[in-house]
Every structure is written in structure tokens, then in C-alpha cells.
Amino acid sequence: MNKYFRIHCYFWSLLFLIVTIRLQAQTTPIYYYVEPNGNDSNPGTELLPWKTLAKVSSMATAGVTVLIKQGTYNEPLIPVNSGTAEAPITFASYPGDTVTISGVGLTPAESGSGLIFIDGLSYIRISGLRVINSTSYGINVNNSSYITIEKNYVDSTDDSGIITYICSNVVVDANEVLNCSIVADQECISIAKTNLFEIKNNCIHEGYRIGIDIKVGSSNGIVCNNETYNLNGANGIYIDAWDSHEFNIDAFDNISHDNNIGIALSSEFGGLLEGIRVHHNIAYKNLSRGFIVAGWSIGLTHPLKNIKVYGNESYENGFGFEIGAYTGTTMDSIAVYNNLIYHNQGAGVRISRYDTGECALRNVSVINNTIHGNGTLGNGWDADNSGINIFNISPENMLIKNNIVSNNAYCTIFIAPEVPSNSITVDYNFFNGFRNVIYETAGTNAVYGDPLFVDSLKNDYHLQATSACIDKGDTAKQYNDPVNPDEPGYALYPAQGTIRNDMGAYGGPYASSWDLAASIAPPLVPTLISPLNGASGVPSTLLLSWDGHRGATSYQLQVSYNSDFSSMVIDTSITGQSYGIRNLANNTLYYWRVKASNAGGTNSYSSTWNFIITSPAFIKQIKPDIPIGYALYQNIPNPFNQITTIQFSLPKVSQVKLSIFNSAGMEIEVLVNQNLPRGQYRTQWIPNNNLNGVYFCQLKTSEFIGMKKLLLHR
């Protein structure tokens, strides 16, 4: 062998080694594709997609995004690998396509764990899929962590539509779930034994059972901004400890209507329900109750502790709000405050025991509520058409204070004779329509008259400036209205007057609970996930994804041609934590960022990431005939100043990477990174702000490496 040839080979081998080392640090995204007309012997590219979900499930590893194309798939989706925090696995619909996973024709053995089943995995995202007609679950997540279920449509399942069991760090976001639990006694969305969760922005309706059930010892989670309706006699939202310790859960900004019960809290089978906050929800037109805290199931122990229900609206339900108990119930520290409870068919607030056995209600307080116009049916037991009705219990340290009880059908506050008179304190309440009927109670420091609401016909229960309810509440410091920092000595809106307590929902120490920005912390800044910062070889159809952290209910996504975002490609508000884009420009650098919002406000944008598009559509096959061998041809023209054309040949199906390197051996751009069938191809390179000089084009497959020198001269 000629020594000059050996030196030449050594030089190129060394350069290839340097390039290979650098390639290990590159951030080329991995995309796989599936469509019904594909073939599982294909390489899974957009041009040559796979056919089955089983194939892509087995191939998807950390960092892979699977884009599923238009069509119906009669098979379950069962991921087999975990992602990582830096490189999750995503299964998503191809942007703009309707992807249906259907259980029609599947045997129970084929879909027994659900049409989507995630078992013992982590860092998986399921996005934008239509899941229908399951003889089992729709989407089932078991013993897994860091799972996101977002923007899916789940319809007609025999068991739960979406269920998590023994999981942690779960997000169920912006899904529509309907007609679920047709056979099994489960729920549309079931969250069981799950720690650290967000159930948000979902629409649940037309169900056969409960809408959302947080149960069996779940903990440290939020349920927010969901709508539940038309659930055929069931609860819209249910938080039930069952037989475990369930704690630290916030349910807020939800709307629940046309169900049996809007929002219910319970401990059915001996578990402790503790540290639950239900606030800023709306419940209306529910047949039985708007809100209820109850110990259900006869003859069992039902402990509930440290429950707060505040800042809610309850109207046109059976009862507005109820605290109820069976034998064995033990409730301690149940606070109902600053709620609007109006135009319910029965009592505004009902506190009772359902049987004659022993139960304990300790430290129950009903403070600063506006209870107006209840008892609209005017039939049944008269006391159940009152503002507040208390019967069949022997409470300990119950407090009824600073409420406005106005214009209710039968009477204002009814306390049945079997309730010990020394067990309840009724103090500083405002009465409009006190009738002095038997067992009606005004207590001490009562105020009478017209509360002068702004407009009760339009359900605006703020107080006019001349209302007799202003500054008439308890003078004790703990009941004072919040201080307005801009006006010392005056109350913070919506309270009026000085900092002395206004009566009703808009007064008292929790008046600021009606200011959502004051009561809910803004969300944390989102963390971008995919594509990674600086990623090259990104296809023109892709999925942007991020971690929104706890509490966010919407996001603002911006994609721009430049880092200062002065030239926008996308500027849109969305729910969910991903966004699909199609038809981005080839060989173009894009910048993107996301910020998060909720009722408490909007935080700053995330860090700015960028990626470079290399579109498969940019590759043109010019000769499908079988070439003799692999070849990379010299670019034309060369030298060039704006654009140059590059051709190469493949003798068989190959995974191809066509890259541009600078003179220092650093990869600066990826033109092609995909499987291609045999044939001859042509593509182009349009340098993006590159300096004049020498560059190298490398064609790399598993069997071939070729390189050509390119000269850029502008």
C-alpha cells in the first residue's frame, strides 16, 4: 500500500474518531412513527412507519417520541420501557390527526388491563389519543411514577376511564372522559393510593358512576379546574379515604353540576381523611347536595379531621351544604366559611345524623357565609327549608357566627330540641326574615334588617355601602376583616368599612379568600423537556413538551425565529403540557419558551431553548433504481455562496445520517437523520449564519462512511 495513501487513511480515520466522540454529546431527537398502513418490518420513520402499537411499544426507549398517525388501532398500547427525567418517553397523536385506540372486537384477555396500560414504569407521557369501547379500563397506570396523561378522549369503558393505583408524581390534565364504569362500580377518573398528583382541566360527563374519585389513601395532591356533569345520580368529585390515611389535598376552581352531589368528602371504611381544603368551587343543579362532608357506611368508623370548605358557591341544588354522620363517625375541626349558599331547594346548611347510634362532631364551625333564598320548593319537613337546619346530633363546641341568613323559605336557623342547648354557640349573625317559629334560634348579638345586597336578583351578594351588615360582626380580633395595606385601618376588598368584621361571605378574617390571587400561589416556572436545548435533526412535525409543576392550569407557549421573540411563529395559550407542531421550515433555528398561569397569577417564562429543524420532506428520491453501492457525491456548486445540493446513493434500506462539520471537526448541522429505502437522493444545505471557509459533509450508515469537502464563499 502506498505510504501516502496510508497517511491519508490515517488522517481520515483520526478525523472520524474525533467526530464520533463529538457525536456522543449531540442532542438528536428520536422520533418513531406508526400508521395503520405501515409495516412492522419498516424502520419506523415517517416515510416508512410501523403498523402496530405493539411494535412501537417494544422499541420506544428513553428519549423517544412516538407519533401515531390517523386511524383506528384495534389493540392495546402497553409501553415496556421507562424514560428518564431528562429523556421521557412520549406516545402522542401526530399533530392534527385523530388517533383512535378501540376495544371493539378485542377479547377480555387482550384488553383486560386496559386499552392503555402502564405498569411499573416511569417518565411516560400519553397525549392526544382517543380511547374507546374498552371491556376494562381506558387508561390504566399501575405502580408507576412521573406519568402524564393529557389531552386524551376516553369514551365507553366498562371500568374506570382513567385510573392510577399505587403511583406517585402523576398528572392527569385536559382530558375528556365520558360514559365510563358502565359495568364496574368504579369512577370515570379513579386516583387510588397515589401520592403527589394533579388532576386538572378535565371534562367528565355522561358517566354511570362518580366523576373524579380521590381515594384509598391518596395524598399530597390537587384537583382543580375540572368540570363534572350529568353523572347519572353520582358524585361529581369525591374525596374518600376508604380504609387508609388520606391527607393534604386541595380541590379548587372546579365546576360540578347536574349530578347527584357536586363535591363530597368522606371516610367510608375506617380510614382517616385529614387536611382537606375545598375552595373556590361552584356546585349547582345537583339533585341531592351541592357539598357534603359525611361519614358514610353503616356500622363502621369514619374519622374526618381538619377539613376546610371556603370561598365556594352552592346554588339550585337539593341542599346547599351538609355535614352528615352515621354511627361511628368522628369529625373534628370542620370549618365552613365565606361561602355563598343560595336558592337551594332545601336548607342552605344542614347538619345531621342519619341513624340513632353514637357519633362525634367536634369543633364544627359555620362562619361568615351568606345563606340566602333557600327552601325554594317549600315542601317536605319545614326545617329542611330553613337557612340552617341542625338536628339529631349532640355536637361538641359547634359555632355558628357572622353569617347572613336571609329570605329563606321556612325560617333562619333551626336547632331541633334533641340538640343540647349548651353544645352550640350562635352569635353575631344577621337575620332577614326571622319568623320566631318554634326552635328557630337567633342566639346572641343578633342583627336584623335588610342586608342590602348589591343585586340579589342577579345573585350579586356583595354589600352596598349602606348595608347594616358592615362592621357588625364579632369584635374579636380573630374575626376582623383583612387589613388593606394601601389604606391602614380599612378592610381589604371585598370587605367594606373598617377592619371590623363584616357579616356574610365577603367579610371576616377570610374575606380575602374571594381574591383568588391572594389565596392561591402562582405556579412555579415550567421546566422544558423536549426537544432538548440545542437539538439538531429535529423533524418538521414535532411535539414540544414541558413540566408545568404543581398548580398550573394553563400555559403560554411562544416559538420564535429569534431569541428575543420579536418574530413569532407561535404565541398561544393552551392546557396540557405539550403542543404538536407541523410544517416548520427546514434548516431553520427556532427558539421556544413557556410560562404557567393559574387563578393566583402568572409566573415568568421558562428558560429559552432552541432546536434546528431537519425535515424528512426535504429529502427527495431522484432514482429508485438499485445503486451499485453506497456513495456520497461532490456537492454542486462548489464553491457556493447561498445554497448547495448534495446527492448520495443507498443500495438497500439504511439508517442514514448526513451531517455538516466545520474545519475543527465539530458537527454543526444535521441534514438527514432517518431510515431511507434504497435509491439515490438529493438534499440541500443552506448555511445559517456560517462564516466563509472549509466545511465537510459526512454520510454515515452502519456499513459506510463517506465525506466530501465543501467551500463556502459568500
XYZ file of C-alpha atoms in Angstrom:
714
model
C 0.000 0.000 0.000
C 1.332 3.459 -0.922
C 2.591 5.264 2.193
C 0.829 8.461 1.169
C -2.407 6.512 0.876
C -1.819 5.052 4.356
C -1.231 8.552 5.752
C -4.356 9.764 4.014
C -6.428 6.901 5.535
C -4.912 7.548 8.956
C -5.880 11.233 8.748
C -9.472 10.474 7.876
C -9.705 7.683 10.484
C -8.498 10.102 13.139
C -10.986 12.731 11.988
C -13.802 10.167 12.091
C -12.782 9.190 15.642
C -12.905 12.833 16.741
C -16.277 13.258 15.078
C -17.613 10.070 16.700
C -16.616 11.307 20.146
C -18.333 14.615 19.479
C -21.421 12.854 18.185
C -21.919 11.218 21.559
C -22.616 14.667 23.021
C -25.094 15.712 20.329
C -28.800 16.036 21.073
C -30.542 14.482 18.103
C -34.174 13.702 18.987
C -35.543 10.250 18.245
C -38.965 10.068 16.597
C -40.809 6.878 15.671
C -43.998 6.744 13.619
C -46.966 4.397 13.407
C -49.863 4.294 10.962
C -52.428 1.628 10.031
C -50.921 1.173 6.540
C -47.382 0.798 7.875
C -45.329 -2.366 8.208
C -43.588 -3.656 11.306
C -40.591 -4.637 9.176
C -40.097 -0.954 8.318
C -37.612 1.185 10.260
C -40.367 3.247 11.927
C -39.580 6.548 10.209
C -42.178 8.974 8.929
C -41.635 7.723 5.374
C -41.557 4.064 6.451
C -43.691 3.813 9.618
C -44.530 0.779 11.673
C -48.020 -0.669 11.666
C -48.768 -1.775 15.239
C -48.712 -0.250 18.679
C -47.114 -3.447 19.953
C -44.084 -2.884 17.732
C -43.557 0.726 18.697
C -44.149 -0.018 22.392
C -41.316 -2.530 22.363
C -38.971 -0.135 20.544
C -39.660 3.094 22.457
C -36.857 3.776 24.931
C -35.769 6.834 26.908
C -35.911 9.998 24.835
C -38.209 8.603 22.138
C -41.294 10.465 20.923
C -43.812 8.191 19.194
C -46.164 9.992 16.810
C -49.204 7.877 15.972
C -50.902 8.765 12.692
C -54.558 8.998 11.731
C -56.602 5.828 12.023
C -58.135 3.220 14.322
C -55.946 0.717 16.170
C -57.694 -2.408 17.486
C -55.013 -3.307 20.009
C -53.845 -2.072 23.391
C -50.926 0.300 23.871
C -48.628 -1.190 26.522
C -45.264 0.576 26.969
C -42.485 -1.738 28.129
C -39.643 0.695 28.883
C -39.184 3.644 31.219
C -37.951 7.073 30.285
C -35.803 9.324 32.451
C -36.283 12.807 33.881
C -34.129 14.254 31.085
C -35.492 11.932 28.390
C -39.104 10.827 28.950
C -40.977 8.582 26.520
C -43.957 10.153 24.779
C -46.804 8.429 22.920
C -48.859 11.076 21.131
C -51.145 11.617 18.199
C -49.497 13.018 15.115
C -50.310 16.766 15.276
C -53.718 17.377 13.750
C -54.593 13.678 13.382
C -57.393 11.785 15.152
C -55.964 8.598 16.592
C -58.412 6.020 17.974
C -57.481 3.050 20.140
C -60.591 0.864 20.125
C -61.512 -2.212 22.116
C -64.146 -3.324 19.607
C -63.586 -6.990 18.841
C -60.899 -7.488 21.484
C -61.324 -10.330 23.952
C -61.169 -9.615 27.698
C -57.741 -11.300 27.722
C -56.498 -8.849 25.094
C -57.678 -5.727 26.909
C -58.093 -6.941 30.482
C -55.671 -4.370 31.922
C -56.933 -1.515 29.792
C -56.520 -0.216 26.270
C -53.515 1.755 27.528
C -51.647 0.006 30.345
C -48.580 1.437 32.098
C -47.238 -0.956 34.718
C -44.121 -0.484 36.838
C -42.668 2.274 34.636
C -41.647 5.906 34.995
C -41.423 9.072 32.918
C -44.121 8.220 30.372
C -46.410 10.745 28.642
C -49.671 9.781 26.882
C -51.037 12.666 24.827
C -53.915 13.363 22.469
C -55.290 9.838 21.934
C -58.896 8.714 21.550
C -59.575 5.633 23.705
C -62.980 3.984 23.249
C -65.061 0.863 23.848
C -62.925 -0.930 26.406
C -64.250 -4.018 28.173
C -61.921 -2.996 31.010
C -60.152 0.290 31.793
C -59.495 3.024 29.298
C -56.073 4.178 30.581
C -54.625 2.197 33.479
C -51.494 3.324 35.342
C -50.261 0.888 37.984
C -47.270 1.051 40.333
C -45.644 3.785 38.251
C -44.220 7.278 38.723
C -43.805 10.520 36.794
C -46.656 9.774 34.436
C -48.550 12.409 32.432
C -51.956 11.603 30.911
C -53.048 14.637 28.904
C -55.474 15.780 26.213
C -56.971 12.339 25.657
C -60.597 11.461 24.896
C -61.881 8.401 26.772
C -65.368 7.083 25.990
C -67.389 3.958 26.816
C -65.329 1.812 29.187
C -66.682 -0.976 31.363
C -64.342 0.062 34.196
C -62.664 3.372 35.026
C -61.865 5.658 32.124
C -58.538 6.707 33.692
C -57.133 5.042 36.814
C -53.903 5.308 38.792
C -53.100 2.813 41.551
C -50.042 2.768 43.839
C -48.412 5.591 41.893
C -46.560 8.818 42.545
C -45.994 12.060 40.655
C -48.969 11.746 38.327
C -50.546 14.451 36.141
C -53.990 13.907 34.581
C -54.525 17.046 32.538
C -57.054 18.327 29.973
C -58.741 15.004 29.203
C -62.386 14.455 28.259
C -63.869 11.363 29.916
C -67.420 10.139 29.434
C -69.640 7.046 29.596
C -67.236 5.194 31.880
C -67.685 2.464 34.526
C -70.582 1.036 32.551
C -70.223 -2.330 34.331
C -67.818 -1.982 37.279
C -68.618 0.061 40.374
C -65.697 2.442 39.824
C -65.338 6.001 38.539
C -64.624 7.970 35.387
C -61.268 9.080 36.846
C -60.006 6.997 39.781
C -56.940 8.088 41.770
C -56.131 5.396 44.337
C -53.134 5.049 46.660
C -51.417 7.817 44.716
C -49.031 10.366 46.187
C -48.179 13.709 44.555
C -50.777 14.170 41.864
C -52.532 16.839 39.797
C -55.990 16.225 38.355
C -56.758 19.379 36.385
C -58.551 20.860 33.385
C -60.532 17.676 32.727
C -64.120 17.457 31.479
C -66.035 14.464 32.878
C -69.636 13.876 31.893
C -72.362 11.391 30.974
C -70.913 8.819 33.377
C -72.520 5.863 35.077
C -70.683 6.388 38.366
C -68.619 9.065 40.174
C -66.781 11.623 38.054
C -63.443 12.057 39.886
C -62.651 9.915 42.918
C -59.528 10.569 45.024
C -59.486 7.508 47.230
C -57.848 4.757 49.297
C -55.188 6.842 50.985
C -54.081 9.173 48.212
C -52.109 12.194 49.401
C -50.411 15.473 48.545
C -52.414 16.412 45.502
C -54.618 18.967 43.821
C -57.914 18.661 41.951
C -58.509 21.883 40.065
C -60.270 23.476 37.127
C -62.279 20.347 36.245
C -65.897 20.242 35.121
C -68.124 17.280 36.060
C -71.738 16.986 34.949
C -74.590 14.629 34.007
C -73.218 11.732 36.026
C -76.442 9.767 36.389
C -77.062 10.110 40.115
C -73.420 10.016 41.250
C -70.969 12.470 42.813
C -69.142 14.908 40.589
C -65.975 14.930 42.735
C -65.438 12.539 45.638
C -62.548 12.530 48.145
C -62.781 9.315 50.193
C -60.092 7.859 52.478
C -61.813 4.444 52.407
C -59.621 2.307 54.736
C -56.374 4.349 54.647
C -54.922 7.669 55.744
C -55.740 10.231 53.045
C -54.375 13.735 53.527
C -53.216 17.095 52.172
C -55.491 17.513 49.163
C -56.750 20.771 47.640
C -59.871 20.827 45.449
C -60.409 24.256 43.900
C -61.722 26.059 40.827
C -63.899 23.072 39.864
C -67.443 23.225 38.486
C -69.819 20.371 39.299
C -73.423 20.405 38.122
C -76.372 18.199 37.210
C -75.097 15.264 39.254
C -76.439 13.754 42.461
C -73.854 15.520 44.654
C -71.461 18.190 43.481
C -68.450 17.619 45.766
C -68.357 15.031 48.566
C -65.829 14.211 51.304
C -65.964 11.024 53.338
C -64.236 8.159 55.076
C -66.248 5.092 54.202
C -64.285 2.196 55.660
C -62.309 3.374 58.663
C -59.549 5.416 57.034
C -58.663 8.912 58.265
C -59.474 11.800 55.934
C -57.354 14.728 57.071
C -56.090 18.099 55.905
C -58.525 18.609 53.010
C -59.264 22.045 51.550
C -62.245 22.579 49.243
C -62.366 26.139 47.971
C -63.442 28.363 45.078
C -65.603 25.667 43.523
C -69.080 26.064 42.026
C -71.759 23.408 42.539
C -75.205 23.891 41.040
C -78.275 21.919 39.987
C -77.105 18.773 41.771
C -80.077 16.665 42.759
C -79.153 15.880 46.356
C -76.409 18.227 47.681
C -74.028 20.828 46.417
C -71.329 19.979 49.002
C -71.256 17.314 51.700
C -68.849 16.182 54.409
C -70.135 12.849 55.708
C -69.279 9.569 57.382
C -70.902 7.015 55.089
C -71.456 3.264 55.501
C -73.428 1.990 58.464
C -71.701 0.465 61.483
C -68.144 1.443 60.586
C -65.664 4.012 61.843
C -65.433 7.224 59.825
C -62.809 9.690 61.091
C -62.541 13.088 59.363
C -60.253 15.826 60.669
C -59.118 19.330 59.711
C -61.461 19.899 56.794
C -61.878 23.424 55.378
C -64.622 24.385 52.928
C -64.450 28.048 51.919
C -64.993 30.538 49.125
C -67.407 28.242 47.246
C -70.748 28.870 45.543
C -73.612 26.413 46.007
C -76.937 27.081 44.345
C -80.004 25.351 42.921
C -79.041 22.020 44.491
C -81.114 19.809 46.787
C -79.300 21.023 49.921
C -76.609 23.648 49.657
C -74.153 22.200 52.148
C -74.428 19.234 54.511
C -72.436 17.737 57.361
C -73.793 14.253 57.967
C -72.951 11.200 60.029
C -73.731 7.548 60.528
C -72.968 5.659 63.714
C -69.205 5.604 64.229
C -68.461 8.925 62.572
C -65.880 11.109 64.303
C -65.453 14.606 62.874
C -63.048 17.108 64.353
C -62.274 20.647 63.166
C -64.634 21.046 60.237
C -64.756 24.675 59.066
C -67.329 26.041 56.614
C -66.655 29.713 55.923
C -67.021 32.503 53.375
C -69.326 30.504 51.106
C -72.255 31.751 49.028
C -75.177 29.357 49.540
C -78.341 30.420 47.759
C -81.530 29.272 46.014
C -81.182 25.632 47.012
C -84.344 23.557 47.170
C -83.829 22.506 50.773
C -81.850 24.028 53.620
C -78.807 26.109 52.833
C -76.764 24.332 55.530
C -77.922 21.013 57.000
C -76.124 19.298 59.901
C -77.493 15.928 60.929
C -77.012 12.273 61.838
C -78.593 9.627 59.617
C -79.290 6.990 62.305
C -79.521 6.791 66.105
C -76.083 5.392 67.051
C -73.112 7.134 68.599
C -71.129 9.679 66.604
C -68.980 12.697 67.438
C -68.945 16.135 65.836
C -66.291 18.276 67.496
C -65.224 21.817 66.694
C -67.521 22.326 63.730
C -67.778 25.969 62.677
C -70.048 27.757 60.204
C -68.654 31.290 59.904
C -69.141 34.243 57.554
C -71.381 32.577 54.999
C -74.153 34.224 53.003
C -77.181 31.906 53.114
C -79.961 33.396 51.025
C -83.216 32.305 49.425
C -83.051 28.590 50.250
C -86.042 26.279 50.618
C -87.290 27.130 47.150
C -89.569 24.072 46.903
C -91.320 24.944 50.114
C -92.413 21.380 50.819
C -91.252 18.448 52.924
C -90.191 18.914 56.532
C -90.358 22.634 57.243
C -86.980 22.777 58.947
C -85.365 21.426 55.791
C -86.479 24.603 54.069
C -84.517 26.771 56.504
C -81.330 28.714 56.143
C -79.520 26.460 58.625
C -81.047 23.238 59.979
C -79.367 21.283 62.832
C -80.960 18.121 64.205
C -80.414 14.608 65.578
C -76.886 15.291 66.894
C -75.048 16.132 70.120
C -72.102 18.233 68.930
C -69.165 19.473 70.948
C -68.163 23.111 70.592
C -70.145 23.936 67.454
C -70.001 27.589 66.386
C -72.454 29.450 64.117
C -71.188 33.024 63.728
C -71.146 36.102 61.473
C -73.430 34.608 58.829
C -76.078 36.446 56.817
C -79.223 34.292 56.870
C -81.683 35.939 54.551
C -85.034 35.292 52.886
C -85.133 31.521 53.376
C -88.469 29.744 52.974
C -89.305 28.482 56.491
C -87.005 30.126 58.988
C -83.446 31.294 59.554
C -81.563 28.974 61.982
C -83.453 25.885 63.192
C -81.975 23.823 66.041
C -84.066 20.773 66.906
C -84.994 20.181 70.571
C -82.902 16.997 70.863
C -79.728 19.030 70.286
C -78.247 20.069 73.677
C -78.551 23.838 74.012
C -75.093 24.168 75.556
C -73.364 22.390 72.656
C -73.814 25.143 70.058
C -72.879 28.817 70.122
C -74.965 31.027 67.837
C -73.528 34.535 67.908
C -73.311 37.680 65.759
C -75.490 36.579 62.855
C -77.592 38.797 60.605
C -81.239 37.868 60.059
C -83.554 38.907 57.282
C -86.863 37.072 57.671
C -86.581 35.856 61.284
C -90.059 34.435 61.999
C -89.710 33.359 65.630
C -91.168 29.948 64.849
C -90.650 27.145 67.346
C -86.992 26.128 67.646
C -85.831 28.998 65.462
C -82.754 30.498 67.106
C -81.194 33.945 66.836
C -78.585 33.410 69.558
C -76.711 36.386 70.939
C -75.667 39.685 69.379
C -78.114 39.204 66.519
C -78.684 41.939 63.935
C -81.937 42.239 61.972
C -82.977 44.001 58.795
C -82.317 44.086 55.072
C -78.728 43.138 54.194
C -78.862 45.414 51.120
C -77.108 43.151 48.662
C -75.883 44.854 45.501
C -78.333 42.873 43.346
C -79.797 39.647 44.712
C -81.858 39.171 41.528
C -78.562 38.794 39.668
C -77.021 36.825 42.549
C -74.574 39.582 43.420
C -74.321 39.281 47.215
C -71.708 41.953 47.794
C -72.892 44.544 50.291
C -73.977 48.048 49.405
C -72.112 50.808 51.202
C -75.110 51.450 53.494
C -75.688 47.795 54.429
C -76.352 47.096 58.119
C -74.044 44.047 57.804
C -70.917 46.193 57.502
C -68.771 46.281 60.657
C -71.474 44.446 62.633
C -69.714 41.124 63.168
C -67.872 39.911 66.241
C -65.411 42.491 67.508
C -62.886 39.822 68.476
C -59.586 40.252 66.665
C -59.668 36.810 65.085
C -62.872 37.783 63.252
C -61.695 41.124 61.899
C -61.664 41.708 58.159
C -58.239 41.591 56.491
C -56.387 44.880 56.556
C -55.893 46.726 53.274
C -52.158 47.547 53.189
C -52.874 50.565 50.966
C -55.474 52.006 53.376
C -54.475 51.397 57.006
C -57.485 50.908 59.248
C -59.741 49.854 56.367
C -60.745 46.422 55.180
C -59.333 44.690 52.150
C -61.880 44.313 49.339
C -64.350 42.605 49.083
C -64.973 43.501 52.740
C -66.080 47.086 53.417
C -65.850 49.572 56.260
C -63.075 49.395 58.814
C -61.204 46.207 59.643
C -64.009 45.163 61.983
C -65.792 42.104 60.683
C -68.456 42.456 58.001
C -71.083 39.750 58.209
C -71.544 37.276 55.368
C -69.334 35.649 52.754
C -67.412 38.793 51.866
C -66.395 39.677 55.408
C -64.377 38.284 58.261
C -60.774 37.097 58.508
C -61.099 35.009 55.361
C -62.660 37.683 53.166
C -59.507 37.676 51.062
C -60.357 34.087 50.113
C -62.557 35.645 47.440
C -59.441 37.215 45.979
C -58.031 34.171 44.211
C -54.692 35.829 43.675
C -54.367 36.191 47.441
C -55.435 32.642 48.275
C -53.716 30.638 45.529
C -49.997 30.867 44.902
C -48.915 31.381 41.286
C -47.395 28.257 39.727
C -43.679 27.642 39.505
C -41.782 28.392 36.314
C -42.142 25.464 33.867
C -39.201 23.208 33.056
C -38.727 22.465 29.355
C -38.302 18.794 28.416
C -38.280 18.127 24.679
C -36.722 18.713 22.245
C -33.567 19.292 24.260
C -31.815 22.610 24.134
C -29.627 22.801 21.063
C -31.157 19.700 19.491
C -30.381 19.184 15.827
C -32.005 16.842 13.362
C -35.475 17.709 14.655
C -38.285 16.785 12.216
C -40.646 19.433 10.885
C -43.522 17.716 12.698
C -42.749 17.511 16.395
C -44.122 17.644 19.926
C -42.917 20.325 22.326
C -43.267 19.160 25.932
C -42.559 20.597 29.372
C -43.133 20.005 33.072
C -45.628 22.555 34.381
C -45.102 21.753 38.078
C -47.966 21.746 40.541
C -50.877 24.118 40.303
C -50.675 25.447 36.746
C -53.982 25.440 34.854
C -52.868 26.997 31.559
C -49.687 27.820 29.697
C -48.493 30.423 27.218
C -46.244 28.894 24.567
C -44.047 31.010 22.327
C -41.980 29.806 19.371
C -39.856 32.331 17.505
C -37.233 32.699 14.808
C -35.051 34.687 17.180
C -34.009 34.639 20.799
C -35.683 37.933 21.701
C -39.050 36.624 20.408
C -39.584 39.634 18.187
C -40.569 37.434 15.240
C -43.225 34.962 16.378
C -44.090 31.614 14.831
C -46.477 30.559 17.619
C -47.869 32.540 20.542
C -50.781 30.634 22.056
C -52.479 29.770 25.339
C -53.143 26.074 25.932
C -53.928 23.497 28.591
C -51.872 20.349 28.854
C -48.085 20.139 28.932
C -47.333 19.506 25.276
C -48.068 21.035 21.904
C -47.806 19.486 18.459
C -46.482 21.496 15.504
C -46.433 20.664 11.802
C -44.620 22.038 8.759
C -41.821 24.003 10.360
C -39.203 25.275 7.922
C -36.232 23.081 7.148
C -32.699 24.069 8.151
C -34.110 26.710 10.470
C -33.195 27.554 14.051
C -36.203 28.012 16.346
C -36.417 29.340 19.907
C -39.162 28.424 22.378
C -40.299 29.093 25.946
C -43.349 28.547 28.182
C -44.910 30.319 31.156
C -47.601 28.986 33.503
C -50.736 30.545 34.981
C -53.472 29.775 37.473
C -56.037 31.762 39.455
C -53.218 33.085 41.628
C -51.353 34.684 38.747
C -48.753 34.107 36.055
C -45.093 33.424 36.612
C -42.172 34.378 34.383
C -41.207 32.468 31.257
C -39.067 29.379 31.410
C -35.524 29.402 30.144
C -35.286 29.756 26.361
C -34.299 26.642 24.409
C -33.600 26.223 20.714
C -33.612 23.465 18.110
C -32.828 23.074 14.410
C -35.318 21.504 12.017
C -34.190 18.855 9.543
C -37.312 17.830 7.703
C -37.691 14.362 6.192
C -39.761 16.027 3.450
C -36.629 17.915 2.388
C -35.105 14.654 1.138
C -36.026 13.894 -2.450
C -35.570 10.470 -4.001
C -34.406 11.030 -7.576
C -33.632 7.433 -8.631
C -35.420 4.497 -7.007
C -33.288 2.054 -9.039
C -30.856 -0.025 -7.049
C -27.442 1.709 -6.990
C -24.321 -0.418 -7.176
C -23.179 0.688 -3.730
C -23.084 3.428 -1.143
C -21.871 6.757 -2.458
C -21.631 10.382 -1.409
C -21.170 12.692 -4.389
C -19.456 16.060 -4.515
C -21.817 18.937 -3.794
C -22.921 21.200 -6.667
C -21.959 24.029 -6.914
C -18.692 24.032 -5.032
C -17.565 26.637 -4.037
C -21.022 28.129 -3.272
C -22.355 31.231 -1.574
C -26.011 30.642 -0.576
C -27.113 27.079 -1.240
C -25.589 23.818 -2.422
C -27.055 20.457 -3.496
C -25.807 17.154 -2.085
C -26.558 13.721 -3.586
C -25.980 10.242 -2.212
C -26.868 6.614 -3.050
C -28.049 3.701 -0.925
C -28.004 0.067 -2.165
C -30.547 -1.006 0.490
C -32.707 0.293 3.329
C -30.375 2.121 5.687
C -30.345 4.338 8.733
C -28.766 7.480 7.293
C -27.148 10.416 8.976
C -25.937 13.228 6.722
C -24.082 15.890 8.713
C -22.090 19.065 8.190
C -18.831 19.572 10.130
C -16.648 22.636 10.396
C -12.895 22.580 9.839
C -12.315 21.787 13.529
C -14.287 18.526 13.200
C -17.349 19.815 15.108
C -20.770 18.787 13.874
C -22.746 21.986 13.248
C -25.837 20.741 11.417
C -27.688 17.501 10.653
C -29.354 17.436 7.244
C -30.726 13.880 7.363
C -31.216 11.527 10.290
C -33.644 8.751 9.378
C -34.168 5.384 7.718
C -34.438 5.559 3.927
C -35.199 2.879 1.333
C -32.679 2.036 -1.355
C -32.205 4.609 -4.091
C -30.472 7.827 -4.977
C -31.316 11.000 -3.035
C -30.816 14.715 -3.229
C -30.919 17.337 -0.495
C -29.617 20.842 0.030
C -27.621 22.738 2.586
C -28.469 26.380 3.286
C -25.826 27.685 5.722
C -27.302 29.557 8.672
C -25.007 32.453 9.624
C -21.928 30.348 8.926
C -18.590 32.015 8.244
C -16.763 31.586 4.963
C -14.397 28.661 4.897
C -13.980 24.909 4.543
C -16.687 22.521 5.734
C -17.146 18.753 5.453
C -20.255 16.751 4.585
C -20.351 13.256 6.072
C -22.684 10.420 5.056
C -22.826 7.739 7.737
C -24.670 4.395 7.811
C -23.993 1.190 9.721
C -21.866 -0.018 6.772
C -20.434 3.103 5.201
C -18.826 6.441 5.987
C -18.184 8.947 3.223
C -17.014 12.543 3.394
C -16.739 15.474 0.968
C -15.155 18.908 1.334
C -17.403 21.957 0.825
C -16.173 25.506 0.281
C -18.443 28.341 1.406
C -17.590 31.703 -0.150
C -20.203 34.458 0.137
